Amino acid sequence: MSVHRDSQLDMFAKASSATAKARGPSHRRPSQPVVHSNEDMARALEESGNYRILRKLVARPIASVRQPGFSRLGVILDTETTGLNHRSDEIIEIGAVAFTFDDDGAIGDIVGIYGGLQQPSRSIPPDITRLTGITDAMVEGQLIDIRSLRTLIEPADLIIAHNAGFDRPFCEAFSTIFTGKAWACSVSEINWSARGFEGTKLGYLVGQAGYFHEGHRAVDDCHALLEILDREQRDGESPFTELYRASQRSRIRIFAEHSPFEMKDHLKARGYRWSDGSDGRLKSWWIEVGEEDLDDELSYLRSDIYRWAEAEPPIVRLTAFDRFKL
């Protein structure tokens, strides 16, 4: 038995040796994992159709040398405040990003940045802290540097705010450096819907453009808005080009003064807003339209609201120097 068992062992040993010789010596190295860049992985996920990727928005630096041909200066401005009323609430942060642009609305370089906090006369409300992340401790002893801010604002041809109707009254109440400047509103003076966006809030615009950023801090929001304004869309026309062109057109504010009370819902549905007279305007419903829409709007008021063909509601012509004021 032992001889037979040894013969079997010997047979398998020879077979194993022969197989090893046939395969040859093993010098193969362990396979190394393939390294993909973050962008490669993001692109692969996007191309699968199952994922949507948001890329972190990186702020542009201040240009060391300005590109020639961009002779105009714009300033994107954002404020954080203690509330919504410019008469009783206060600015606690201002952010500003100055950039060059040309007469066609093409953006050049960032040429200046300012961000500053200011301590208000009373504690910051908790809901404002939740929204902005700004605490009483952060603003304690802080003052906005008007001199630094002035170097950006005074030479500006246009100040842009994402809801200029909010920011302009606060800024003009804060300092005279904002008085007499031309303003543009990137909410109301750009047709975002026609550009495929589902909302006008900055967070929506940034997200739908494929980015994310640290929102609700003034300078960060300014940088984010600049990137969205400089995106080429719709036959190569950027949102800023549309905004700049709109800022150069005059608008007409029509006051439906003494309109019948029972017509208020009709006016509201058409886009009219109520003014109680406390801001210096007439106490009435009002709307702003372009010059090209003036005749149609007056016809509507005469036929549907006043029902009197000779009615002459008050109108005021506005430019970028007048719009969005107190």
Short mmCIF file of N, CA, C and O in Angstrom, two decimals, residues 10-89:
data_model
loop_
_atom_site.label_atom_id
_atom_site.label_comp_id
_atom_site.label_asym_id
_atom_site.label_seq_id
_atom_site.Cartn_x
_atom_site.Cartn_y
_atom_site.Cartn_z
N ASP A 10 4.18 10.69 -6.44
CA ASP A 10 5.24 11.00 -7.40
C ASP A 10 4.62 11.43 -8.75
O ASP A 10 5.10 12.33 -9.41
N MET A 11 3.52 10.75 -9.12
CA MET A 11 2.87 11.03 -10.39
C MET A 11 2.31 12.47 -10.40
O MET A 11 2.48 13.22 -11.34
N PHE A 12 1.65 12.85 -9.29
CA PHE A 12 1.08 14.21 -9.22
C PHE A 12 2.17 15.27 -9.16
O PHE A 12 2.02 16.36 -9.69
N ALA A 13 3.27 14.93 -8.50
CA ALA A 13 4.38 15.88 -8.41
C ALA A 13 4.94 16.17 -9.80
O ALA A 13 5.25 17.29 -10.15
N LYS A 14 5.08 15.08 -10.62
CA LYS A 14 5.59 15.26 -11.97
C LYS A 14 4.64 16.07 -12.84
O LYS A 14 5.04 16.92 -13.62
N ALA A 15 3.31 15.80 -12.67
CA ALA A 15 2.32 16.52 -13.45
C ALA A 15 2.33 18.00 -13.11
O ALA A 15 2.26 18.87 -13.97
N SER A 16 2.45 18.27 -11.82
CA SER A 16 2.47 19.67 -11.37
C SER A 16 3.68 20.39 -11.91
O SER A 16 3.62 21.52 -12.32
N SER A 17 4.82 19.66 -11.91
CA SER A 17 6.06 20.26 -12.41
C SER A 17 5.95 20.54 -13.89
O SER A 17 6.38 21.59 -14.38
N ALA A 18 5.33 19.63 -14.62
CA ALA A 18 5.19 19.79 -16.07
C ALA A 18 4.29 20.97 -16.40
O ALA A 18 4.55 21.74 -17.32
N THR A 19 3.20 21.10 -15.64
CA THR A 19 2.27 22.22 -15.87
C THR A 19 2.95 23.55 -15.63
O THR A 19 2.80 24.50 -16.37
N ALA A 20 3.75 23.60 -14.56
CA ALA A 20 4.46 24.84 -14.22
C ALA A 20 5.43 25.24 -15.31
O ALA A 20 5.57 26.40 -15.66
N LYS A 21 6.13 24.18 -15.88
CA LYS A 21 7.09 24.47 -16.95
C LYS A 21 6.37 24.99 -18.19
O LYS A 21 6.84 25.87 -18.90
N ALA A 22 5.18 24.38 -18.46
CA ALA A 22 4.43 24.80 -19.63
C ALA A 22 3.98 26.25 -19.52
O ALA A 22 3.95 27.01 -20.48
N ARG A 23 3.58 26.64 -18.29
CA ARG A 23 3.12 28.02 -18.09
C ARG A 23 4.28 29.01 -18.06
O ARG A 23 4.13 30.18 -18.33
N GLY A 24 5.44 28.54 -17.71
CA GLY A 24 6.59 29.42 -17.60
C GLY A 24 6.61 30.14 -16.28
O GLY A 24 5.68 30.08 -15.50
N PRO A 25 7.70 30.82 -16.03
CA PRO A 25 7.85 31.53 -14.76
C PRO A 25 6.83 32.67 -14.63
O PRO A 25 6.51 33.33 -15.62
N SER A 26 6.29 32.89 -13.44
CA SER A 26 5.28 33.94 -13.21
C SER A 26 5.97 35.21 -12.72
O SER A 26 6.47 35.25 -11.62
N HIS A 27 6.01 36.21 -13.63
CA HIS A 27 6.60 37.51 -13.27
C HIS A 27 5.55 38.63 -13.33
O HIS A 27 5.88 39.80 -13.35
N ARG A 28 4.24 38.29 -13.42
CA ARG A 28 3.19 39.30 -13.57
C ARG A 28 3.02 40.11 -12.29
O ARG A 28 2.90 39.56 -11.22
N ARG A 29 2.98 41.46 -12.46
CA ARG A 29 2.76 42.35 -11.33
C ARG A 29 1.27 42.48 -11.05
O ARG A 29 0.44 42.36 -11.96
N PRO A 30 0.92 42.75 -9.80
CA PRO A 30 -0.49 42.97 -9.49
C PRO A 30 -1.03 44.17 -10.29
O PRO A 30 -0.33 45.16 -10.49
N SER A 31 -2.26 44.06 -10.80
CA SER A 31 -2.85 45.14 -11.61
C SER A 31 -3.05 46.37 -10.73
O SER A 31 -3.48 46.29 -9.59
N GLN A 32 -2.75 47.56 -11.32
CA GLN A 32 -2.89 48.83 -10.63
C GLN A 32 -4.26 49.44 -10.94
O GLN A 32 -4.74 49.36 -12.08
N PRO A 33 -4.91 50.03 -9.96
CA PRO A 33 -6.21 50.65 -10.24
C PRO A 33 -6.05 51.85 -11.18
O PRO A 33 -5.07 52.58 -11.11
N VAL A 34 -7.01 52.01 -12.10
CA VAL A 34 -7.00 53.14 -13.02
C VAL A 34 -7.44 54.40 -12.26
O VAL A 34 -8.47 54.40 -11.60
N VAL A 35 -6.64 55.47 -12.36
CA VAL A 35 -6.93 56.70 -11.65
C VAL A 35 -7.64 57.66 -12.60
O VAL A 35 -7.13 57.96 -13.68
N HIS A 36 -8.83 58.12 -12.21
CA HIS A 36 -9.59 59.08 -12.99
C HIS A 36 -9.61 60.42 -12.28
O HIS A 36 -9.69 60.48 -11.05
N SER A 37 -9.57 61.50 -13.04
CA SER A 37 -9.69 62.82 -12.44
C SER A 37 -11.13 63.05 -12.00
O SER A 37 -12.05 62.35 -12.43
N ASN A 38 -11.29 64.02 -11.11
CA ASN A 38 -12.63 64.36 -10.67
C ASN A 38 -13.54 64.73 -11.85
O ASN A 38 -14.71 64.36 -11.90
N GLU A 39 -12.97 65.45 -12.81
CA GLU A 39 -13.75 65.86 -13.96
C GLU A 39 -14.13 64.67 -14.84
O GLU A 39 -15.24 64.62 -15.37
N ASP A 40 -13.22 63.71 -14.97
CA ASP A 40 -13.55 62.49 -15.73
C ASP A 40 -14.72 61.75 -15.09
O ASP A 40 -15.64 61.29 -15.77
N MET A 41 -14.67 61.63 -13.77
CA MET A 41 -15.74 60.93 -13.07
C MET A 41 -17.06 61.69 -13.17
O MET A 41 -18.13 61.09 -13.37
N ALA A 42 -16.99 63.02 -13.05
CA ALA A 42 -18.20 63.82 -13.16
C ALA A 42 -18.80 63.69 -14.55
O ALA A 42 -20.03 63.54 -14.71
N ARG A 43 -17.94 63.72 -15.58
CA ARG A 43 -18.43 63.60 -16.95
C ARG A 43 -19.06 62.24 -17.20
O ARG A 43 -20.10 62.13 -17.87
N ALA A 44 -18.46 61.20 -16.64
CA ALA A 44 -19.00 59.85 -16.80
C ALA A 44 -20.38 59.73 -16.16
O ALA A 44 -21.30 59.13 -16.72
N LEU A 45 -20.53 60.33 -15.00
CA LEU A 45 -21.83 60.30 -14.33
C LEU A 45 -22.88 61.07 -15.13
O LEU A 45 -24.02 60.62 -15.29
N GLU A 46 -22.49 62.23 -15.64
CA GLU A 46 -23.43 63.03 -16.44
C GLU A 46 -23.85 62.30 -17.70
O GLU A 46 -25.03 62.30 -18.08
N GLU A 47 -22.88 61.66 -18.38
CA GLU A 47 -23.18 60.97 -19.64
C GLU A 47 -24.04 59.74 -19.44
O GLU A 47 -24.68 59.27 -20.39
N SER A 48 -24.10 59.24 -18.20
CA SER A 48 -24.95 58.09 -17.94
C SER A 48 -26.43 58.46 -18.01
O SER A 48 -27.29 57.60 -18.19
N GLY A 49 -26.72 59.74 -17.85
CA GLY A 49 -28.10 60.19 -17.86
C GLY A 49 -28.82 60.01 -16.55
O GLY A 49 -30.00 60.38 -16.42
N ASN A 50 -28.15 59.46 -15.55
CA ASN A 50 -28.78 59.20 -14.26
C ASN A 50 -28.38 60.20 -13.18
O ASN A 50 -28.89 60.12 -12.06
N TYR A 51 -27.47 61.10 -13.51
CA TYR A 51 -26.97 62.02 -12.50
C TYR A 51 -26.88 63.43 -13.09
O TYR A 51 -26.66 63.60 -14.30
N ARG A 52 -27.02 64.41 -12.20
CA ARG A 52 -26.77 65.80 -12.55
C ARG A 52 -25.72 66.32 -11.61
O ARG A 52 -25.88 66.23 -10.38
N ILE A 53 -24.64 66.87 -12.15
CA ILE A 53 -23.49 67.28 -11.35
C ILE A 53 -23.49 68.79 -11.16
O ILE A 53 -23.70 69.55 -12.11
N LEU A 54 -23.27 69.24 -9.93
CA LEU A 54 -23.07 70.66 -9.64
C LEU A 54 -21.59 70.88 -9.33
O LEU A 54 -21.03 70.20 -8.48
N ARG A 55 -20.98 71.80 -10.03
CA ARG A 55 -19.57 72.11 -9.80
C ARG A 55 -19.44 73.35 -8.93
O ARG A 55 -20.23 74.28 -9.06
N LYS A 56 -18.46 73.35 -8.05
CA LYS A 56 -18.28 74.49 -7.16
C LYS A 56 -17.89 75.72 -7.96
O LYS A 56 -16.99 75.67 -8.80
N LEU A 57 -18.57 76.81 -7.71
CA LEU A 57 -18.30 78.04 -8.42
C LEU A 57 -17.04 78.68 -7.83
O LEU A 57 -16.97 78.95 -6.64
N VAL A 58 -16.06 78.89 -8.67
CA VAL A 58 -14.78 79.47 -8.25
C VAL A 58 -14.75 80.94 -8.65
O VAL A 58 -14.93 81.28 -9.82
N ALA A 59 -14.53 81.81 -7.68
CA ALA A 59 -14.53 83.25 -7.94
C ALA A 59 -13.34 83.65 -8.80
O ALA A 59 -12.24 83.11 -8.67
N ARG A 60 -13.57 84.59 -9.69
CA ARG A 60 -12.48 85.11 -10.52
C ARG A 60 -11.59 86.03 -9.67
O ARG A 60 -12.08 86.76 -8.82
N PRO A 61 -10.30 86.03 -9.95
CA PRO A 61 -9.40 86.93 -9.21
C PRO A 61 -9.41 88.33 -9.80
O PRO A 61 -9.93 88.56 -10.91
N ILE A 62 -8.87 89.27 -9.07
CA ILE A 62 -8.68 90.62 -9.61
C ILE A 62 -7.58 90.56 -10.67
O ILE A 62 -6.52 90.00 -10.45
N ALA A 63 -7.86 91.14 -11.83
CA ALA A 63 -6.90 91.10 -12.93
C ALA A 63 -5.70 91.99 -12.63
O ALA A 63 -5.86 93.12 -12.17
N SER A 64 -4.52 91.47 -12.88
CA SER A 64 -3.31 92.27 -12.69
C SER A 64 -3.13 93.27 -13.82
O SER A 64 -2.57 94.36 -13.64
N VAL A 65 -3.60 92.89 -15.01
CA VAL A 65 -3.55 93.77 -16.18
C VAL A 65 -4.91 93.75 -16.85
O VAL A 65 -5.44 92.68 -17.15
N ARG A 66 -5.48 94.91 -17.08
CA ARG A 66 -6.80 94.98 -17.70
C ARG A 66 -6.71 94.73 -19.20
O ARG A 66 -5.80 95.21 -19.87
N GLN A 67 -7.69 94.00 -19.72
CA GLN A 67 -7.79 93.82 -21.15
C GLN A 67 -8.17 95.15 -21.81
O GLN A 67 -9.04 95.86 -21.31
N PRO A 68 -7.55 95.49 -22.94
CA PRO A 68 -7.94 96.74 -23.62
C PRO A 68 -9.32 96.59 -24.25
O PRO A 68 -9.77 95.49 -24.57
N GLY A 69 -9.98 97.72 -24.45
CA GLY A 69 -11.27 97.71 -25.13
C GLY A 69 -12.47 97.65 -24.22
O GLY A 69 -13.61 97.76 -24.68
N PHE A 70 -12.25 97.46 -22.92
CA PHE A 70 -13.36 97.41 -21.97
C PHE A 70 -13.33 98.68 -21.12
O PHE A 70 -12.77 98.70 -20.03
N SER A 71 -13.93 99.72 -21.65
CA SER A 71 -13.77 101.05 -21.06
C SER A 71 -14.77 101.37 -19.96
O SER A 71 -14.59 102.34 -19.22
N ARG A 72 -15.82 100.59 -19.84
CA ARG A 72 -16.86 100.90 -18.86
C ARG A 72 -16.66 100.09 -17.58
O ARG A 72 -16.03 99.04 -17.59
N LEU A 73 -17.23 100.62 -16.48
CA LEU A 73 -17.07 99.96 -15.19
C LEU A 73 -18.44 99.65 -14.60
O LEU A 73 -19.30 100.52 -14.49
N GLY A 74 -18.63 98.40 -14.25
CA GLY A 74 -19.85 97.98 -13.57
C GLY A 74 -19.51 97.48 -12.17
O GLY A 74 -18.39 97.04 -11.91
N VAL A 75 -20.47 97.56 -11.27
CA VAL A 75 -20.30 97.05 -9.91
C VAL A 75 -21.50 96.20 -9.56
O VAL A 75 -22.64 96.67 -9.60
N ILE A 76 -21.25 94.93 -9.27
CA ILE A 76 -22.30 94.07 -8.72
C ILE A 76 -22.29 94.25 -7.22
O ILE A 76 -21.24 94.13 -6.57
N LEU A 77 -23.45 94.57 -6.66
CA LEU A 77 -23.52 94.91 -5.25
C LEU A 77 -24.59 94.07 -4.56
O LEU A 77 -25.64 93.79 -5.13
N ASP A 78 -24.30 93.68 -3.32
CA ASP A 78 -25.27 92.92 -2.54
C ASP A 78 -25.20 93.39 -1.09
O ASP A 78 -24.12 93.73 -0.58
N THR A 79 -26.34 93.42 -0.44
CA THR A 79 -26.39 93.81 0.97
C THR A 79 -27.05 92.72 1.79
O THR A 79 -27.90 91.98 1.30
N GLU A 80 -26.65 92.64 3.04
CA GLU A 80 -27.37 91.85 4.04
C GLU A 80 -27.84 92.84 5.09
O GLU A 80 -27.10 93.76 5.48
N THR A 81 -29.09 92.70 5.51
CA THR A 81 -29.69 93.69 6.39
C THR A 81 -30.39 93.03 7.57
O THR A 81 -30.58 91.81 7.59
N THR A 82 -30.81 93.85 8.52
CA THR A 82 -31.50 93.32 9.70
C THR A 82 -32.99 93.09 9.44
O THR A 82 -33.70 92.59 10.31
N GLY A 83 -33.47 93.48 8.26
CA GLY A 83 -34.88 93.30 7.93
C GLY A 83 -35.18 93.83 6.55
O GLY A 83 -34.27 94.06 5.74
N LEU A 84 -36.46 94.05 6.26
CA LEU A 84 -36.90 94.40 4.91
C LEU A 84 -37.21 95.88 4.72
O LEU A 84 -37.38 96.33 3.59
N ASN A 85 -37.27 96.66 5.80
CA ASN A 85 -37.68 98.06 5.73
C ASN A 85 -36.46 98.96 5.79
O ASN A 85 -35.78 99.04 6.81
N HIS A 86 -36.19 99.68 4.69
CA HIS A 86 -34.99 100.51 4.66
C HIS A 86 -35.07 101.71 5.60
O HIS A 86 -34.06 102.35 5.88
N ARG A 87 -36.29 102.02 6.08
CA ARG A 87 -36.43 103.15 7.01
C ARG A 87 -36.11 102.76 8.46
O ARG A 87 -35.67 103.60 9.24
N SER A 88 -36.35 101.51 8.80
CA SER A 88 -36.15 101.10 10.20
C SER A 88 -35.08 100.03 10.37
O SER A 88 -34.55 99.86 11.47
N ASP A 89 -34.75 99.30 9.32
CA ASP A 89 -33.73 98.26 9.41
C ASP A 89 -32.39 98.79 8.90
O ASP A 89 -32.33 99.86 8.28
#
